Amino acid sequence: MDKQVLDKMLRPKSVAIIGASATPGKIGYTVVDNIIKGGYTGKIYPINPTCTEILGLKTYPEIEQVPDEIDSAIITVPAKVMAEVVEECGRKGVKGLIVITSGFSEVGRKDLEDQMLEIAARYGMRILGPNIVGSLSNSDKFNGSFAPGLPFPGKASLVTQSGALLIALDMATYTRRVGFDKLISIGNMADVDFADLIEWFDEDENTTCVSLYIEGMKNGRKFIDAARKSSKPIVALKSGVSAHGAAAAASHTGSLAGAAKIYTSAFKQAGVIQATDLNDLFNRTLTLSQQPPMKGDNLLILSNGGGVGVLATDAAEKYGIPLKFAPADVQEELKKHMPDFGSAKNPVDLTGMAGNDWYYQTTKFSFSHKWTDGLVVLYCETAMTNPQEIAESIKKAVDESGLKDKPITVSFVGGEKSDKAMGWLVENGIPAFGAPDIAVNAMASLRDYARLQEYKNSDHFETDEKAKQMALDVIAKARADNRDSLTEIEAKEVFKAYGMPVTSISLSKTEDEAVALGKKIGFPLVLKIVSPDILHKSDAGGVKVNIKDEAGIREAFQTILKNAKAYKADADIHGVAIQEMAPWGTEVILGSVNDPAFGPTVMFGLGGIFVEVLKDVTFRVTPVSHAQAEEMIGEIKGAPILAGVRGEKPRDKKELAKAIYQYSCMIYDLQDEIKESDANPVLVYEEGTGLKVADARIILKAK
Ligand code: COA
């Protein structure tokens, strides 16, 4: 990640603006103006070939003529002269370049981007951008951008792929009072990417939460690794789902994917909190930048009105922290600070009579009580109370508790005075929102963050070298035949190598051979055509099920061959597979897709209409841990079916989780070979009796 280089680039002691201009309205002018107006205390060197002074600063015609060392160079010259300028920076010994200029890969000129990267690599320089607004740092009073000004100060830092969004959000930080230390526009991410910045922020003492606006990424695994290692909460808003989804839609599994679900899974695996929209990104960022994680499930809600209490209760259930009644001793104490008609259960209703002291007493008591893992305080503006005084009472109670590892969020519902009081709370480190459900959602982010920290560190797999070699041998045989898909028999050999229980299957070339094999396997049987040219066997009339005797085998054998020839006269037919007919079980599907950002990714869902119509599937980036496999089973909508509905016994979820794990190992290990694959259907039996892969398909990557 080159910490020192990024330090210099983003927190420079000296900065050059190459393409600085004396003409107001030009980007090269605005950047210099912004740096000065932001109060930057380092040295500023405008570089311009034609003028001698910009905004009172001496200019230099070339960066190499600057007598001092330069930490960071902000570049605002047109793309066509970029190579020359980057080369000059290299010779000058600058290490960090902030390239604002557009006109690179975003408009099909990847060649210009590559040229710039090649020069930068030669000199050991790192590049932010190109095609960016710039980089801003409150703690360094450094506005190296053409955004309107430094953001409302705070402890979060934002990295955005959309420069326009940075500009838009920059001033909104004041109206929303969400404080940021750094705003970084990352643009085309030709070099410095999200992962680099996540790593860098981990060591930035002025950042307590990293906020990301993501349109897409090239190296998803680097992102997951960096996020997993991060000791700070990360909140991400992902947009541009549909376009990316189209790229992934090359296969059956891919079309079910849409990248959205893969990103959601990857965020989970990386311990990243996902925001649903811009408001949510702001709210969660504010909360996670100001409050510690919520380490248990006991949420207490204080309010002065039944309505907001009920809304908050609904939200608590919706966002995954359902309320429980507070223990008797908590209720007893709370009753001392409310009239008889109040309620000390949870949510606590102090009633409209609640004034400063009741808020102070109950906040202090409930926040300090060991039962409480998180506190949400709600207030509806009344004529008898002053919102500012209520805010101060809450803050005083929290401060006096001395607790730094327990979270609180607040919601005031009212007018201007309430708004002002909430602003004061936020400025004093207590996130406050205009609606009770948002305050609860914010608390849920803190709970999610704590849960994700456990989740992201769940166990991981080790490659089973023997299994891998067996699978590679099968694949090598197919490659030697110039095939890019495995037959079902071969595919099952690969699945079996990784420990998955597959139905017994053997190849027969003649009718007599089929009969002999059938007797050995045992009735009932399934007969299937084996041909690399016929992948959709049923469509070709190439499958016969429930064959119960020798005569059935003979008849099915002949019919299948006849149908196959009619379907594709020149098909390369290897023979007919004789397969054990697995007893009925709950049908599930396992599939794999190579996501453009995250690589080999596993899909799981219930089979049949659940997958075809409802697309009730879930994904994980491989390798998948046992714990993650269990989560996958639990998170599909059809999960209750596996748990056993209408008097049915539960299905063998333990073996299913094992199979998902084994399949994920297979996909991960063989990622250079397998383009896509599936096991469909997998028949899952009652608890303790396992499962069977009834059909398997593997398509190889072209080599
Ligand atoms: N060294 C130093 N300065 C140089 C130079 C060099 N090799 N070559 C040119 N310059 C100077 C020019 O003389 C000019 O200064 P001037 O105003 O005194 O004449 C300045 O650099 C800018 O060059 P110019 O040709 O006037 O370009 P411009 O200002 O019209 O546009 C960009 C330059 C970078 C702003 C433009 O190409 C661009 O990319 N705009 C989009 C940026 C953007 O929106 N990014 C964010 C996307 S979210």
Short mmCIF file of N, CA and C and ligand atoms in Angstrom, two decimals, residues 17-23 25-29 47-51 54 60-63 75-82 84-85 88 99-104 106 130-134 146 161-165 167 185 187, ligand 1:
data_model
loop_
_atom_site.label_atom_id
_atom_site.label_comp_id
_atom_site.label_asym_id
_atom_site.label_seq_id
_atom_site.Cartn_x
_atom_site.Cartn_y
_atom_site.Cartn_z
N ILE A 17 0.80 22.30 -8.17
CA ILE A 17 -0.40 22.16 -9.01
C ILE A 17 0.07 22.34 -10.44
N ILE A 18 0.11 21.24 -11.18
CA ILE A 18 0.64 21.33 -12.55
C ILE A 18 -0.55 21.55 -13.48
N GLY A 19 -0.53 22.70 -14.16
CA GLY A 19 -1.70 23.11 -14.94
C GLY A 19 -2.48 24.15 -14.16
N ALA A 20 -1.81 24.74 -13.15
CA ALA A 20 -2.43 25.85 -12.41
C ALA A 20 -2.68 26.98 -13.39
N SER A 21 -3.76 27.72 -13.16
CA SER A 21 -4.11 28.76 -14.12
C SER A 21 -4.45 30.05 -13.38
N ALA A 22 -4.19 31.17 -14.06
CA ALA A 22 -4.54 32.47 -13.46
C ALA A 22 -5.94 32.89 -13.88
N THR A 23 -6.61 32.05 -14.68
CA THR A 23 -7.94 32.42 -15.18
C THR A 23 -9.03 31.86 -14.27
N GLY A 25 -12.36 30.45 -12.90
CA GLY A 25 -13.33 29.59 -13.58
C GLY A 25 -12.70 28.33 -14.14
N LYS A 26 -11.35 28.34 -14.30
CA LYS A 26 -10.70 27.12 -14.78
C LYS A 26 -10.37 26.23 -13.59
N ILE A 27 -10.35 24.94 -13.84
CA ILE A 27 -10.09 24.01 -12.74
C ILE A 27 -8.71 24.28 -12.13
N GLY A 28 -7.75 24.56 -12.98
CA GLY A 28 -6.39 24.83 -12.51
C GLY A 28 -6.30 26.06 -11.62
N TYR A 29 -7.26 26.95 -11.77
CA TYR A 29 -7.32 28.14 -10.91
C TYR A 29 -8.01 27.77 -9.59
N ILE A 47 2.36 25.42 -11.09
CA ILE A 47 3.23 25.21 -12.25
C ILE A 47 2.44 25.60 -13.50
N ASN A 48 3.01 26.56 -14.25
CA ASN A 48 2.34 27.02 -15.46
C ASN A 48 3.41 27.57 -16.39
N PRO A 49 3.37 27.19 -17.66
CA PRO A 49 4.46 27.60 -18.57
C PRO A 49 4.41 29.06 -19.00
N THR A 50 3.25 29.70 -18.84
CA THR A 50 3.14 31.05 -19.42
C THR A 50 3.06 32.19 -18.42
N CYS A 51 2.54 31.99 -17.22
CA CYS A 51 2.42 33.15 -16.32
C CYS A 51 3.42 33.07 -15.16
N ILE A 54 0.20 33.32 -9.72
CA ILE A 54 -1.22 32.94 -9.64
C ILE A 54 -1.67 33.15 -8.21
N TYR A 60 6.12 28.39 -11.43
CA TYR A 60 7.31 27.85 -12.10
C TYR A 60 6.85 27.24 -13.42
N PRO A 61 7.65 27.38 -14.47
CA PRO A 61 7.23 26.84 -15.77
C PRO A 61 7.21 25.30 -15.78
N GLU A 62 8.09 24.71 -14.99
CA GLU A 62 8.15 23.24 -14.91
C GLU A 62 8.39 22.83 -13.48
N ILE A 63 7.90 21.69 -13.10
CA ILE A 63 8.03 21.24 -11.71
C ILE A 63 9.50 21.03 -11.35
N ILE A 75 -2.55 17.29 -10.70
CA ILE A 75 -2.35 17.54 -12.12
C ILE A 75 -3.67 17.93 -12.79
N THR A 76 -3.65 19.10 -13.44
CA THR A 76 -4.85 19.60 -14.14
C THR A 76 -4.50 20.04 -15.56
N VAL A 77 -3.60 19.31 -16.18
CA VAL A 77 -3.32 19.60 -17.59
C VAL A 77 -4.13 18.61 -18.44
N PRO A 78 -4.40 18.93 -19.69
CA PRO A 78 -5.17 17.99 -20.52
C PRO A 78 -4.48 16.63 -20.68
N ALA A 79 -5.29 15.61 -20.95
CA ALA A 79 -4.78 14.24 -21.01
C ALA A 79 -3.64 14.08 -22.01
N LYS A 80 -3.71 14.83 -23.10
CA LYS A 80 -2.71 14.62 -24.16
C LYS A 80 -1.28 14.97 -23.74
N VAL A 81 -1.13 15.85 -22.75
CA VAL A 81 0.25 16.17 -22.31
C VAL A 81 0.60 15.46 -20.99
N MET A 82 -0.26 14.52 -20.59
CA MET A 82 -0.08 13.87 -19.28
C MET A 82 1.25 13.12 -19.17
N GLU A 84 4.10 13.45 -20.56
CA GLU A 84 5.24 14.36 -20.38
C GLU A 84 5.31 14.89 -18.93
N VAL A 85 4.15 15.30 -18.42
CA VAL A 85 4.09 15.87 -17.07
C VAL A 85 4.42 14.80 -16.00
N GLU A 88 8.06 14.24 -15.89
CA GLU A 88 8.73 15.34 -15.17
C GLU A 88 8.62 15.15 -13.65
N VAL A 99 -4.38 12.98 -9.99
CA VAL A 99 -4.64 13.32 -11.40
C VAL A 99 -6.13 13.62 -11.59
N ILE A 100 -6.44 14.91 -11.66
CA ILE A 100 -7.83 15.36 -11.81
C ILE A 100 -8.33 15.16 -13.25
N THR A 101 -7.45 15.28 -14.18
CA THR A 101 -7.79 15.22 -15.61
C THR A 101 -8.65 14.03 -16.01
N SER A 102 -9.63 14.31 -16.87
CA SER A 102 -10.47 13.25 -17.46
C SER A 102 -9.94 12.92 -18.85
N GLY A 103 -10.57 11.93 -19.49
CA GLY A 103 -10.20 11.59 -20.87
C GLY A 103 -9.35 10.33 -20.96
N PHE A 104 -9.54 9.43 -20.02
CA PHE A 104 -8.75 8.18 -20.01
C PHE A 104 -9.67 6.97 -20.24
N GLU A 106 -12.25 5.98 -18.99
CA GLU A 106 -13.70 6.21 -18.94
C GLU A 106 -14.27 6.60 -20.30
N PRO A 130 -7.03 8.56 -12.66
CA PRO A 130 -7.41 9.92 -13.05
C PRO A 130 -8.92 10.11 -13.00
N ASN A 131 -9.36 11.29 -13.51
CA ASN A 131 -10.78 11.57 -13.62
C ASN A 131 -11.40 11.75 -12.24
N ILE A 132 -10.81 12.65 -11.47
CA ILE A 132 -11.29 12.85 -10.09
C ILE A 132 -11.46 14.34 -9.77
N VAL A 133 -12.10 14.55 -8.63
CA VAL A 133 -12.29 15.92 -8.14
C VAL A 133 -11.09 16.34 -7.30
N GLY A 134 -10.41 15.36 -6.71
CA GLY A 134 -9.25 15.65 -5.88
C GLY A 134 -9.36 15.02 -4.52
N PHE A 146 -11.37 20.59 -6.71
CA PHE A 146 -12.23 21.70 -7.13
C PHE A 146 -13.62 21.58 -6.51
N GLN A 161 -16.22 6.87 -5.81
CA GLN A 161 -15.85 6.64 -7.20
C GLN A 161 -16.48 7.70 -8.09
N SER A 162 -17.51 8.35 -7.58
CA SER A 162 -18.14 9.40 -8.37
C SER A 162 -17.68 10.75 -7.85
N GLY A 163 -17.00 11.49 -8.72
CA GLY A 163 -16.53 12.82 -8.32
C GLY A 163 -17.70 13.76 -8.10
N ALA A 164 -18.72 13.64 -8.96
CA ALA A 164 -19.89 14.51 -8.86
C ALA A 164 -20.55 14.33 -7.49
N LEU A 165 -20.56 13.11 -7.03
CA LEU A 165 -21.19 12.84 -5.73
C LEU A 165 -20.39 13.51 -4.60
N ILE A 167 -18.72 16.24 -4.83
CA ILE A 167 -19.04 17.67 -4.87
C ILE A 167 -20.41 17.91 -4.23
N SER A 185 -11.66 11.47 -3.84
CA SER A 185 -12.27 11.06 -5.10
C SER A 185 -11.31 10.05 -5.72
N GLY A 187 -12.09 8.08 -8.68
CA GLY A 187 -12.23 8.07 -10.14
C GLY A 187 -12.03 6.72 -10.80
N1 COA B 1 2.78 22.10 -17.51
C1 COA B 1 2.13 23.01 -16.78
N2 COA B 1 1.03 23.63 -17.19
C2 COA B 1 0.55 23.31 -18.41
C3 COA B 1 1.18 22.37 -19.23
C4 COA B 1 2.35 21.75 -18.73
N3 COA B 1 3.00 20.82 -19.44
N4 COA B 1 0.48 22.26 -20.35
C5 COA B 1 -0.56 23.12 -20.25
N5 COA B 1 -0.50 23.73 -19.06
C6 COA B 1 -1.43 24.73 -18.50
C7 COA B 1 -2.14 25.52 -19.58
O1 COA B 1 -1.36 26.55 -20.08
C8 COA B 1 -3.34 26.03 -18.82
O2 COA B 1 -3.04 27.22 -18.10
P1 COA B 1 -3.57 28.67 -18.62
O3 COA B 1 -4.99 28.78 -18.18
O4 COA B 1 -2.66 29.62 -17.96
O5 COA B 1 -3.44 28.65 -20.10
C9 COA B 1 -3.60 24.91 -17.80
O6 COA B 1 -2.44 24.07 -17.82
C10 COA B 1 -4.78 24.06 -18.18
O7 COA B 1 -4.68 23.66 -19.50
P2 COA B 1 -5.84 23.94 -20.58
O8 COA B 1 -5.34 23.46 -21.89
O9 COA B 1 -6.31 25.34 -20.48
O10 COA B 1 -6.94 22.93 -20.10
P3 COA B 1 -8.31 23.21 -19.33
O11 COA B 1 -8.11 23.98 -18.10
O12 COA B 1 -9.32 23.70 -20.26
O13 COA B 1 -8.65 21.71 -18.97
C11 COA B 1 -8.56 19.86 -17.48
C12 COA B 1 -7.76 20.90 -18.27
C13 COA B 1 -7.61 18.93 -16.80
C14 COA B 1 -9.39 20.60 -16.46
C15 COA B 1 -9.49 19.11 -18.49
O14 COA B 1 -8.70 18.50 -19.46
C16 COA B 1 -10.28 18.04 -17.81
O15 COA B 1 -9.86 16.89 -17.73
N6 COA B 1 -11.47 18.40 -17.30
C17 COA B 1 -12.33 17.47 -16.58
C18 COA B 1 -11.86 17.30 -15.16
C19 COA B 1 -12.91 16.65 -14.30
O16 COA B 1 -14.08 16.98 -14.39
N7 COA B 1 -12.48 15.70 -13.43
C20 COA B 1 -13.34 15.11 -12.47
C21 COA B 1 -14.34 14.19 -12.98
S1 COA B 1 -15.42 13.68 -11.71
#
